[in-house]
Coordinates of C-alpha atoms in Angstrom, one line a residue:
M1 CA -35.0 -3.7 -72.3
S2 CA -36.5 -4.1 -68.7
T3 CA -35.0 -3.0 -65.8
T4 CA -35.3 -5.2 -62.5
D5 CA -35.7 -3.9 -59.0
D6 CA -32.1 -5.7 -58.4
S7 CA -30.5 -3.6 -60.8
F8 CA -31.8 -0.4 -59.4
S9 CA -31.1 1.2 -56.1
V10 CA -32.0 5.0 -54.6
P11 CA -29.1 6.3 -53.0
Q12 CA -29.8 7.1 -49.4
D13 CA -29.3 10.0 -47.6
P14 CA -25.5 10.4 -46.2
L15 CA -26.8 12.1 -42.7
T16 CA -29.3 9.0 -42.9
L17 CA -26.9 6.6 -42.8
K18 CA -24.7 8.5 -40.1
Q19 CA -27.7 8.8 -37.6
T20 CA -28.2 5.0 -38.2
S21 CA -24.6 4.3 -37.5
V22 CA -24.5 6.2 -34.6
K23 CA -27.5 4.7 -33.2
E24 CA -26.4 1.2 -33.8
K25 CA -23.1 2.1 -32.1
W26 CA -24.9 3.2 -29.1
W27 CA -27.1 0.1 -28.8
H28 CA -24.0 -1.9 -29.2
I29 CA -22.3 -0.3 -26.2
L30 CA -25.2 -0.5 -23.9
D31 CA -25.3 -4.4 -25.1
T32 CA -22.0 -5.1 -24.6
W33 CA -20.0 -3.0 -22.7
K34 CA -20.8 -3.9 -19.2
V35 CA -19.7 -3.8 -15.5
G36 CA -21.2 -7.1 -13.9
I37 CA -24.5 -7.1 -15.7
I38 CA -24.6 -3.4 -16.0
P39 CA -24.2 -1.4 -19.1
V40 CA -21.0 1.1 -18.5
P41 CA -23.1 4.2 -19.5
L42 CA -25.8 3.4 -16.6
F43 CA -22.6 2.6 -14.3
V44 CA -21.5 5.6 -15.1
L45 CA -24.5 7.4 -14.4
A46 CA -25.2 5.6 -11.1
G47 CA -22.0 6.8 -9.8
A48 CA -22.4 10.3 -10.6
L49 CA -25.9 10.0 -9.3
I50 CA -24.7 8.5 -6.1
A51 CA -21.6 10.8 -5.6
I52 CA -24.5 13.6 -6.0
D53 CA -26.2 12.4 -3.3
C54 CA -22.8 12.0 -1.1
L55 CA -21.5 15.2 -1.6
G56 CA -25.0 16.6 -0.3
G57 CA -24.6 14.8 2.7
K58 CA -27.3 12.2 2.4
L59 CA -27.8 9.0 0.8
P60 CA -31.6 7.8 1.5
S61 CA -31.3 4.1 2.8
D62 CA -34.6 3.2 0.9
I63 CA -34.9 0.2 -1.4
V64 CA -35.1 2.6 -4.7
V65 CA -31.6 4.6 -3.9
M66 CA -29.7 1.0 -2.0
V67 CA -30.5 -0.9 -5.4
A68 CA -28.6 1.5 -7.2
T69 CA -25.8 2.0 -4.6
L70 CA -25.2 -1.8 -3.6
A71 CA -25.3 -2.4 -7.6
F72 CA -22.7 -0.2 -8.5
F73 CA -20.1 -1.0 -5.6
G74 CA -20.8 -4.4 -5.9
F75 CA -20.7 -5.1 -9.2
A76 CA -17.6 -2.8 -9.3
C77 CA -15.8 -4.8 -6.6
G78 CA -16.6 -8.1 -8.1
E79 CA -15.5 -6.8 -11.8
F80 CA -12.0 -6.2 -10.3
G81 CA -11.8 -9.1 -8.6
K82 CA -12.8 -11.1 -11.8
R83 CA -10.1 -9.4 -13.7
L84 CA -7.1 -10.1 -11.2
P85 CA -4.7 -12.4 -13.1
I86 CA -4.6 -16.1 -12.2
V87 CA -6.7 -15.7 -8.8
G88 CA -9.4 -14.0 -10.8
K89 CA -11.1 -17.5 -11.8
M90 CA -10.3 -19.0 -8.3
G91 CA -13.1 -16.8 -6.5
A92 CA -11.4 -13.7 -6.4
A93 CA -14.6 -11.9 -7.3
A94 CA -16.3 -13.2 -4.3
I95 CA -13.3 -12.3 -1.9
C96 CA -13.1 -8.8 -3.4
A97 CA -16.9 -8.1 -2.8
T98 CA -17.2 -9.1 0.1
F99 CA -13.7 -8.0 1.6
I100 CA -12.9 -4.9 -0.4
P101 CA -15.7 -2.9 1.3
S102 CA -14.9 -4.2 4.7
A103 CA -11.2 -2.5 4.3
L104 CA -12.7 0.5 2.3
V105 CA -14.8 1.2 5.5
Y106 CA -12.0 0.5 8.2
Y107 CA -9.4 2.9 6.2
G108 CA -12.5 5.5 5.9
L109 CA -12.2 5.2 2.0
L110 CA -15.9 4.6 1.9
P111 CA -18.2 7.6 2.5
D112 CA -19.9 7.7 5.7
V113 CA -23.2 8.1 4.2
V114 CA -23.1 5.3 2.2
I115 CA -21.5 2.9 5.4
E116 CA -24.8 4.5 7.0
S117 CA -27.2 3.9 4.7
T118 CA -26.1 0.7 3.5
T119 CA -25.8 -0.6 7.0
K120 CA -29.2 0.4 7.9
F121 CA -30.7 -1.1 4.6
F122 CA -28.8 -4.6 5.2
K123 CA -30.0 -4.8 9.0
T124 CA -33.7 -3.7 8.8
T125 CA -34.9 -5.4 5.7
N126 CA -33.2 -8.7 6.2
I127 CA -32.6 -9.0 2.1
L128 CA -30.1 -11.7 2.7
Y129 CA -33.0 -13.9 3.6
L130 CA -35.0 -13.1 0.9
Y131 CA -31.8 -14.0 -1.4
I132 CA -31.2 -17.4 0.4
C133 CA -34.8 -18.2 0.4
C134 CA -35.4 -17.4 -3.5
I135 CA -32.1 -19.6 -4.4
I136 CA -33.2 -22.4 -2.3
V137 CA -36.5 -22.9 -3.5
G138 CA -35.7 -22.2 -7.4
S139 CA -32.8 -24.7 -7.1
I140 CA -35.0 -27.0 -5.1
M141 CA -37.7 -26.9 -7.8
S142 CA -34.9 -27.3 -10.5
M143 CA -33.5 -30.6 -9.3
N144 CA -34.9 -34.4 -10.5
R145 CA -37.0 -35.8 -7.4
T146 CA -34.8 -38.9 -7.6
T147 CA -31.7 -37.1 -7.3
L148 CA -33.0 -34.7 -5.0
I149 CA -33.6 -37.5 -2.2
Q150 CA -30.4 -39.6 -3.1
G151 CA -28.6 -36.1 -2.6
F152 CA -30.2 -35.5 0.6
L153 CA -29.8 -39.0 2.1
R154 CA -26.1 -39.2 0.8
I155 CA -24.4 -36.0 1.8
F156 CA -24.6 -36.4 5.3
F157 CA -21.7 -39.2 5.1
P158 CA -19.1 -37.2 3.6
M159 CA -19.8 -34.3 5.7
L160 CA -19.2 -36.5 9.0
C161 CA -16.0 -37.8 7.6
G162 CA -14.8 -34.7 6.6
E163 CA -15.5 -33.0 10.1
V164 CA -13.8 -35.7 11.8
V165 CA -10.8 -35.7 9.6
G166 CA -10.7 -32.0 9.6
M167 CA -10.5 -32.0 13.2
L168 CA -7.8 -34.5 13.7
V169 CA -5.5 -32.9 11.1
G170 CA -6.3 -29.4 12.7
M171 CA -5.2 -30.7 16.2
G172 CA -2.4 -32.2 14.7
V173 CA -1.3 -29.1 12.9
G174 CA -1.5 -27.1 16.0
L175 CA 0.3 -29.5 18.3
A176 CA 3.0 -29.7 16.1
L177 CA 3.3 -26.2 16.2
G178 CA 3.4 -26.2 20.1
M179 CA 0.2 -24.7 20.8
E180 CA -2.3 -25.7 23.5
P181 CA -4.9 -28.7 22.8
F182 CA -7.8 -26.7 24.2
Q183 CA -7.2 -23.9 22.3
I184 CA -6.6 -25.5 19.0
F185 CA -10.0 -27.2 19.5
F186 CA -12.1 -24.6 21.4
F187 CA -11.0 -21.6 19.8
L188 CA -9.5 -22.3 16.4
I189 CA -10.9 -26.0 15.1
L190 CA -14.6 -25.2 16.4
P191 CA -15.2 -21.7 15.2
I192 CA -14.2 -23.0 11.8
M193 CA -17.4 -25.5 11.7
A194 CA -19.7 -23.9 14.0
G195 CA -22.0 -22.4 11.1
G196 CA -21.3 -18.7 10.9
V197 CA -21.9 -15.9 13.1
G198 CA -25.7 -15.9 14.1
E199 CA -25.8 -19.5 14.5
G200 CA -22.5 -20.4 15.4
A201 CA -19.8 -17.9 16.7
I202 CA -22.7 -15.8 19.1
P203 CA -24.5 -19.1 20.6
L204 CA -20.5 -20.3 21.1
S205 CA -19.5 -17.0 22.6
I206 CA -22.4 -16.9 25.2
G207 CA -21.4 -20.7 26.0
Y208 CA -17.9 -20.0 26.7
A209 CA -18.6 -16.7 28.6
A210 CA -21.0 -18.9 30.9
L211 CA -18.7 -22.2 31.2
L212 CA -15.3 -20.1 31.0
H213 CA -16.4 -17.1 33.3
M214 CA -15.4 -14.8 30.6
D215 CA -16.8 -11.7 28.9
Q216 CA -18.9 -12.3 25.9
G217 CA -17.3 -9.7 24.0
V218 CA -14.3 -10.9 24.6
A219 CA -15.2 -14.7 23.4
L220 CA -16.6 -13.3 20.5
G221 CA -13.8 -11.0 19.7
R222 CA -11.5 -14.4 19.4
I223 CA -13.9 -16.7 17.8
L224 CA -15.3 -14.1 15.1
P225 CA -11.9 -13.3 13.1
I226 CA -11.5 -17.3 13.1
V227 CA -15.0 -17.8 11.6
M228 CA -14.1 -15.2 8.7
L229 CA -10.6 -16.9 8.0
G230 CA -12.0 -20.2 7.6
S231 CA -14.7 -18.8 5.3
L232 CA -12.1 -16.9 3.2
T233 CA -10.2 -20.2 3.0
A234 CA -13.1 -22.0 1.8
I235 CA -14.0 -19.4 -0.8
V236 CA -10.4 -19.7 -2.6
I237 CA -10.3 -23.7 -2.1
S238 CA -14.0 -23.3 -3.6
G239 CA -12.7 -21.5 -7.0
C240 CA -9.6 -23.8 -7.2
L241 CA -12.4 -27.0 -7.3
N242 CA -14.5 -25.1 -10.1
Q243 CA -11.5 -24.7 -12.1
L244 CA -10.6 -28.3 -11.6
G245 CA -13.3 -29.2 -12.9
K246 CA -13.4 -27.4 -16.0
R247 CA -10.0 -29.1 -16.6
Y248 CA -11.6 -32.5 -15.6
P249 CA -15.6 -32.7 -16.6
H250 CA -15.8 -36.2 -15.3
L251 CA -15.4 -35.2 -12.0
T252 CA -18.1 -32.7 -11.7
G253 CA -22.0 -32.6 -12.2
E254 CA -21.8 -28.7 -12.6
G255 CA -24.1 -28.4 -9.6
E256 CA -25.7 -32.1 -9.3
L257 CA -24.4 -34.4 -6.3
M258 CA -25.5 -37.3 -8.2
P259 CA -25.0 -38.6 -11.5
A260 CA -28.4 -38.9 -13.0
S261 CA -29.5 -41.6 -15.4
A262 CA -30.9 -40.7 -19.0
K263 CA -34.4 -41.0 -17.8
E264 CA -34.0 -38.8 -14.9
R265 CA -31.9 -36.1 -17.2
K266 CA -34.9 -36.4 -20.0
S267 CA -37.4 -35.5 -16.9
S268 CA -35.4 -32.8 -15.3
T269 CA -35.6 -29.3 -16.2
P270 CA -32.1 -27.7 -16.4
L271 CA -31.8 -24.0 -15.3
S272 CA -30.2 -23.1 -18.7
N273 CA -33.5 -23.6 -20.1
V274 CA -35.4 -21.7 -17.8
F275 CA -36.0 -18.7 -20.0
S276 CA -38.4 -20.7 -22.9
G277 CA -41.0 -18.3 -23.1
K278 CA -43.6 -20.2 -21.3
A279 CA -42.9 -18.4 -17.8
D280 CA -44.9 -15.3 -18.0
V281 CA -44.7 -12.3 -15.8
T282 CA -47.4 -13.5 -13.6
T283 CA -46.2 -17.2 -13.5
I284 CA -42.6 -15.3 -12.3
A285 CA -44.4 -13.5 -9.6
S286 CA -46.3 -16.8 -8.4
G287 CA -42.4 -18.3 -8.1
A288 CA -41.1 -15.3 -6.1
L289 CA -44.3 -15.4 -3.6
L290 CA -43.9 -19.2 -3.4
A291 CA -40.6 -18.5 -2.1
V292 CA -41.4 -16.0 0.5
L293 CA -44.5 -17.6 1.7
L294 CA -42.2 -20.9 2.3
Y295 CA -39.7 -18.7 4.1
M296 CA -42.4 -17.6 6.2
V297 CA -43.7 -21.3 7.2
G298 CA -40.2 -21.8 8.0
M299 CA -40.1 -18.8 10.5
L300 CA -43.4 -20.5 11.9
G301 CA -41.6 -23.9 12.6
H302 CA -38.7 -21.8 14.0
S303 CA -41.1 -20.2 16.8
I304 CA -42.5 -23.5 17.6
I305 CA -39.5 -26.1 17.2
G306 CA -36.4 -23.8 17.2
L307 CA -35.5 -24.9 13.8
P308 CA -33.6 -22.2 12.0
A309 CA -36.1 -20.8 9.3
P310 CA -34.1 -21.5 6.2
V311 CA -33.6 -25.0 7.1
G312 CA -37.3 -25.4 8.0
M313 CA -37.9 -23.7 4.4
L314 CA -36.1 -26.1 2.8
F315 CA -37.6 -29.2 4.2
V316 CA -41.0 -27.8 3.2
A317 CA -39.8 -27.0 -0.4
V318 CA -38.7 -30.3 -0.8
L319 CA -41.6 -32.1 0.4
I320 CA -43.5 -30.1 -2.2
K321 CA -41.3 -30.9 -4.7
L322 CA -42.0 -34.7 -4.2
C323 CA -45.5 -34.5 -3.8
H324 CA -45.7 -32.5 -7.2
G325 CA -47.2 -29.7 -5.3
V326 CA -46.8 -27.1 -7.5
S327 CA -47.5 -26.9 -11.5
P328 CA -45.0 -27.3 -14.0
R329 CA -45.3 -23.4 -14.9
M330 CA -44.9 -22.4 -11.1
L331 CA -41.6 -24.4 -11.2
E332 CA -40.3 -22.4 -14.1
G333 CA -41.4 -19.2 -12.6
S334 CA -39.2 -20.4 -9.1
Q335 CA -36.1 -21.3 -11.4
V336 CA -36.9 -18.0 -13.5
V337 CA -36.5 -16.2 -9.7
Y338 CA -33.3 -18.1 -8.8
K339 CA -31.5 -17.0 -11.9
F340 CA -32.5 -13.7 -11.6
F341 CA -31.1 -13.4 -7.6
Q342 CA -28.1 -15.7 -8.9
T343 CA -26.8 -13.3 -11.8
S344 CA -28.1 -9.8 -10.6
V345 CA -28.2 -9.8 -6.8
T346 CA -25.5 -11.6 -5.8
Y347 CA -22.4 -9.2 -5.6
P348 CA -24.6 -6.4 -4.5
I349 CA -25.4 -8.8 -1.3
L350 CA -21.9 -9.3 -0.7
F351 CA -21.1 -5.7 -0.8
A352 CA -23.6 -4.9 1.8
V353 CA -22.2 -7.8 3.8
G354 CA -18.8 -6.4 3.5
V355 CA -19.9 -3.2 4.8
A356 CA -22.4 -3.9 7.4
I357 CA -21.2 -7.4 9.1
T358 CA -17.6 -7.8 8.4
P359 CA -14.9 -6.1 10.5
W360 CA -11.6 -5.8 8.8
Q361 CA -9.5 -4.9 11.6
E362 CA -10.7 -8.4 13.8
L363 CA -9.9 -10.6 10.6
V364 CA -6.4 -8.8 9.9
N365 CA -5.7 -9.7 14.2
A366 CA -5.9 -12.9 13.5
F367 CA -3.5 -13.3 10.5
T368 CA -0.8 -15.1 12.4
L369 CA 1.3 -17.8 10.8
S370 CA 0.3 -20.5 13.7
N371 CA -3.6 -19.6 13.3
L372 CA -3.5 -19.5 9.4
L373 CA -1.5 -23.2 9.4
V374 CA -4.4 -24.6 11.6
I375 CA -7.4 -23.2 9.8
V376 CA -6.0 -23.7 6.1
S377 CA -5.2 -27.3 6.8
T378 CA -8.2 -28.0 8.9
V379 CA -10.5 -26.9 6.0
M380 CA -8.3 -28.7 3.5
A381 CA -8.5 -32.0 5.4
L382 CA -12.1 -31.2 5.4
V383 CA -12.9 -30.7 2.0
A384 CA -10.3 -33.4 0.5
T385 CA -12.1 -35.9 2.6
G386 CA -15.6 -34.9 1.2
F387 CA -14.0 -35.0 -2.4
F388 CA -12.7 -38.7 -1.9
V389 CA -15.7 -40.1 0.5
G390 CA -18.2 -38.7 -2.2
K391 CA -16.7 -40.2 -5.2
K392 CA -16.2 -43.5 -3.1
I393 CA -19.8 -43.8 -2.6
G394 CA -20.6 -42.7 -6.1
M395 CA -21.2 -39.0 -6.0
H396 CA -19.8 -36.3 -8.2
P397 CA -16.3 -35.3 -5.9
I398 CA -16.1 -31.7 -6.8
D399 CA -19.9 -30.9 -6.2
V400 CA -19.8 -32.8 -2.9
A401 CA -16.1 -31.0 -2.0
I402 CA -18.0 -27.7 -2.6
V403 CA -20.8 -28.5 -0.4
S404 CA -17.8 -29.5 2.2
C405 CA -16.1 -26.1 2.1
C406 CA -19.8 -24.7 3.2
Q407 CA -19.3 -26.9 6.3
S408 CA -16.6 -24.0 7.2
G409 CA -18.2 -20.9 6.1
Q410 CA -19.8 -18.0 7.3
G411 CA -22.9 -18.7 7.7
G412 CA -25.6 -17.8 4.9
T413 CA -23.3 -14.9 3.8
G414 CA -20.6 -17.4 3.6
D415 CA -22.5 -20.1 1.7
V416 CA -23.3 -17.2 -1.0
A417 CA -19.4 -16.4 -1.3
I418 CA -18.3 -19.9 -1.3
L419 CA -21.0 -21.2 -3.8
T420 CA -20.4 -18.0 -6.1
A421 CA -16.7 -18.8 -6.1
G422 CA -17.7 -22.5 -7.3
N423 CA -20.0 -21.3 -9.5
R424 CA -22.5 -23.8 -7.9
M425 CA -25.1 -21.5 -6.5
V426 CA -27.7 -24.5 -7.4
L427 CA -26.0 -26.5 -4.6
M428 CA -27.6 -23.8 -2.0
P429 CA -30.0 -26.3 -0.2
F430 CA -27.2 -28.4 0.8
A431 CA -25.0 -25.9 1.9
Q432 CA -27.3 -24.8 4.2
I433 CA -28.1 -28.5 5.6
A434 CA -24.0 -28.2 6.2
T435 CA -23.8 -24.9 7.4
R436 CA -26.8 -24.7 9.6
I437 CA -27.3 -27.9 10.9
G438 CA -23.7 -29.4 10.8
G439 CA -23.1 -26.0 12.9
A440 CA -25.8 -26.5 15.4
I441 CA -24.8 -29.9 16.2
N442 CA -21.0 -28.8 16.4
V443 CA -21.8 -26.1 18.8
S444 CA -24.2 -28.4 21.1
L445 CA -21.8 -31.1 21.5
A446 CA -18.8 -29.1 22.0
L447 CA -20.6 -26.8 24.6
L448 CA -21.9 -30.0 26.4
V449 CA -18.4 -31.6 26.5
L450 CA -16.9 -28.5 27.6
G451 CA -19.5 -28.2 30.7
N452 CA -18.6 -31.9 31.6
F453 CA -14.8 -31.3 30.9
L454 CA -15.0 -28.2 33.3
I455 CA -17.2 -30.1 36.0

């Protein structure tokens, strides 16, 4: 008679079993219970440490503390928005991450030290531009070269058609409500399509102050809330378009403007495959440095010819992609950097935007029924036109429509929120074209017309 190993087992110590069980349960909690991307135990620890600093009356604005602070509040607001019934799937996470902080600041519900540190960090570090440059370079490097060229060449036509139809519809609704044509166009429709705050609302207010002989602060106070309401409307529409794409997959390219051929799909590197193991730490670091250096090139272009730095960087990145200027390994590094910023930095950035540059009271003051009707009808007409024109010329209509949403966004911050709501961050290069170039053209032409009109 023989005894095999299969028929004999050594009893395990119950204490060892208990310890193993506790350890595995703890690991399970760390890996599965999360607020955004933050494990719940780390989230609780972050909240406790921030509270201790706040009770001490000082929250450092250095990058170490701010990473934890922005992540804690940003992902908390985003998670709250995601869990809202119905609207949670329509972009509520991006809306909550931006506008809840703004409301908390206004009503005094956010500690003063958090407000001061967040505002100082956001305005002194220009963290938003680091985010945008990494997103733009990563998304461009992930695109197929042929699709990239066709997308940039074709996107201008739906954008132009959308602006014309949006202006006509907005004017029609405003006139039907008995509003003055001058007020409708220059103080409602134009601010919506001005390209945000820095490149749109502020130059527009300076032009109005000079041409209409009014105080610039007064002009900006009238323009800025309309810009924010237009961006808010675009965020909601973008979230709805994302849900429409899930229901009707044939209408969307999930971030691709142009349908790709079988050969193009085979040659491209989807972002879902960026973590293939080939992109080591040094390659990822090279990808991040590439994005930063390209932005510096864009800044140089801005100082020479006045082109916005993100747009200049975008054109240079496209040129490098078309000329095979970087190796496939560095392309993968850029894509990993893109993925990191998309998943880990978006909601913290939106929280900082809400605290630092989103005035809640001005937004509330613009919430009149007539303003809302004109704004919503203008943005919906603009987006619907982009949808149908894009479909007519062989593009993916939902993706074109989401880029059209960015035409009424709040600049770079609006692009981030809109593309987050639409789950199409890869469209950031086209969004920047829509926001910055489209907005600059609109503002310049409008001020030129206004100047001739008043002569």
